[in-house]
């Protein structure tokens, strides 16, 4: 369960639960943005949402800039519904008190790395990714190939998402534009990224004004520029990479991607789909140009070889001797259709042709010797 909220408000399409703080909490310190405070606040938000997700808690309503509808106004998305105050309680909290109730494992001295391990709580719009657990593949010019490919795939997936829903992504537009501008910055730079973001906005069924697009996604460009100057940062003694790096599962959850939609994506798919793709890829890599595995190709080669020798007027016993196959296998292969020579490995053709010529010479010698012995036995 969660602590009792101070206010419960009916928004006309759901409920707001509001926990009021006793005193205002400064978002900035002398050193700039209070990241430790933001991380703690995010952990509380994530934990409350996790406990209430079964009753419809909205993951898209966790951002720090969320604006609520005022009571007494009207929500016109589905009819005309008045925003009403349902309950008022006297409970007020400090952030530490609320954290202690929501996160039983939490205290001021705990390392953030431990806190993030619980329920996979990751601060949104921040890269909370330990570099010690990250490996990168670099190409010859030293650029990060994997990171570039990931950004390109994210851009492609976002465009695919908009196309699949025919531009009707109400409730996800700001998040989509933010992600798109950030990943475009990583590939094309800020100027082209903003232009591409404007173009993506025009593909929405309900578009934003360009000024709003700039304002609502400016933090994406700011964080990109910061990441170019500072690769890592330290929080409570732990080293983290700088940049926005949402987990794939987080994006899937926030966008509400269905299984069918995930099938169309390059990277925005769950672990089961990723594993299926990997198995298929590994399986395909084990196949040759004919589409056969090594075992299947060996069998085709042997079937062709057996038929080739049979066409050379050898009987099953003689084929057995010169192919090292047993009689039942030879009989079985002869009952199967002879594959086309185009399906046979060229190296094998060269090999068995040479062997077959030698075998024919040996066979003639064997028949001559056998014939002489047979005549002597008769005499």
PDB file of C-alpha atoms in Angstrom, residues 4-20 45 48 52 56-58 60-62 66-75 77 81-89:
ATOM      1  CA  UNK A   4      -2.514   8.369   2.474  1.00  0.00           C
ATOM      2  CA  UNK A   5      -2.464  11.278   0.007  1.00  0.00           C
ATOM      3  CA  UNK A   6      -3.280  14.836   1.033  1.00  0.00           C
ATOM      4  CA  UNK A   7      -5.725  15.327  -1.846  1.00  0.00           C
ATOM      5  CA  UNK A   8      -7.741  13.044  -4.121  1.00  0.00           C
ATOM      6  CA  UNK A   9      -9.056  14.800  -7.223  1.00  0.00           C
ATOM      7  CA  UNK A  10     -11.355  13.479  -9.954  1.00  0.00           C
ATOM      8  CA  UNK A  11      -9.864  14.812 -13.205  1.00  0.00           C
ATOM      9  CA  UNK A  12     -12.846  13.785 -15.335  1.00  0.00           C
ATOM     10  CA  UNK A  13     -10.925  10.841 -16.801  1.00  0.00           C
ATOM     11  CA  UNK A  14      -9.252   9.428 -13.689  1.00  0.00           C
ATOM     12  CA  UNK A  15      -7.913  10.461 -10.300  1.00  0.00           C
ATOM     13  CA  UNK A  16      -5.007  12.568  -9.071  1.00  0.00           C
ATOM     14  CA  UNK A  17      -3.348  11.497  -5.820  1.00  0.00           C
ATOM     15  CA  UNK A  18      -1.375  14.390  -4.361  1.00  0.00           C
ATOM     16  CA  UNK A  19       1.036  14.168  -1.446  1.00  0.00           C
ATOM     17  CA  UNK A  20       1.712  17.703  -0.199  1.00  0.00           C
ATOM     18  CA  UNK A  45       7.366   8.415  -7.781  1.00  0.00           C
ATOM     19  CA  UNK A  48       4.202   4.606  -5.828  1.00  0.00           C
ATOM     20  CA  UNK A  52      -0.702   1.283  -8.006  1.00  0.00           C
ATOM     21  CA  UNK A  56      -4.336   1.955 -13.728  1.00  0.00           C
ATOM     22  CA  UNK A  57      -1.540   4.257 -12.478  1.00  0.00           C
ATOM     23  CA  UNK A  58      -0.260   6.177 -15.498  1.00  0.00           C
ATOM     24  CA  UNK A  60       3.321   8.951 -18.403  1.00  0.00           C
ATOM     25  CA  UNK A  61       2.308  11.160 -15.467  1.00  0.00           C
ATOM     26  CA  UNK A  62       5.580  10.837 -13.531  1.00  0.00           C
ATOM     27  CA  UNK A  66       3.430  17.576 -14.778  1.00  0.00           C
ATOM     28  CA  UNK A  67       0.615  20.152 -14.656  1.00  0.00           C
ATOM     29  CA  UNK A  68      -2.739  19.209 -13.073  1.00  0.00           C
ATOM     30  CA  UNK A  69      -6.169  20.449 -14.061  1.00  0.00           C
ATOM     31  CA  UNK A  70      -7.635  22.938 -11.598  1.00  0.00           C
ATOM     32  CA  UNK A  71     -10.721  21.905  -9.669  1.00  0.00           C
ATOM     33  CA  UNK A  72     -13.834  23.597 -10.961  1.00  0.00           C
ATOM     34  CA  UNK A  73     -12.634  23.471 -14.578  1.00  0.00           C
ATOM     35  CA  UNK A  74     -13.939  21.034 -17.183  1.00  0.00           C
ATOM     36  CA  UNK A  75     -12.276  18.118 -18.979  1.00  0.00           C
ATOM     37  CA  UNK A  77     -11.731  15.081 -23.945  1.00  0.00           C
ATOM     38  CA  UNK A  81     -16.608  16.354 -17.041  1.00  0.00           C
ATOM     39  CA  UNK A  82     -15.991  18.687 -14.123  1.00  0.00           C
ATOM     40  CA  UNK A  83     -12.714  18.385 -12.213  1.00  0.00           C
ATOM     41  CA  UNK A  84     -13.745  17.793  -8.588  1.00  0.00           C
ATOM     42  CA  UNK A  85     -11.997  17.587  -5.226  1.00  0.00           C
ATOM     43  CA  UNK A  86     -13.043  14.229  -3.753  1.00  0.00           C
ATOM     44  CA  UNK A  87     -11.091  13.943  -0.496  1.00  0.00           C
ATOM     45  CA  UNK A  88      -8.911  16.204   1.658  1.00  0.00           C
ATOM     46  CA  UNK A  89      -6.729  14.859   4.477  1.00  0.00           C
TER      47      UNK A  89
END
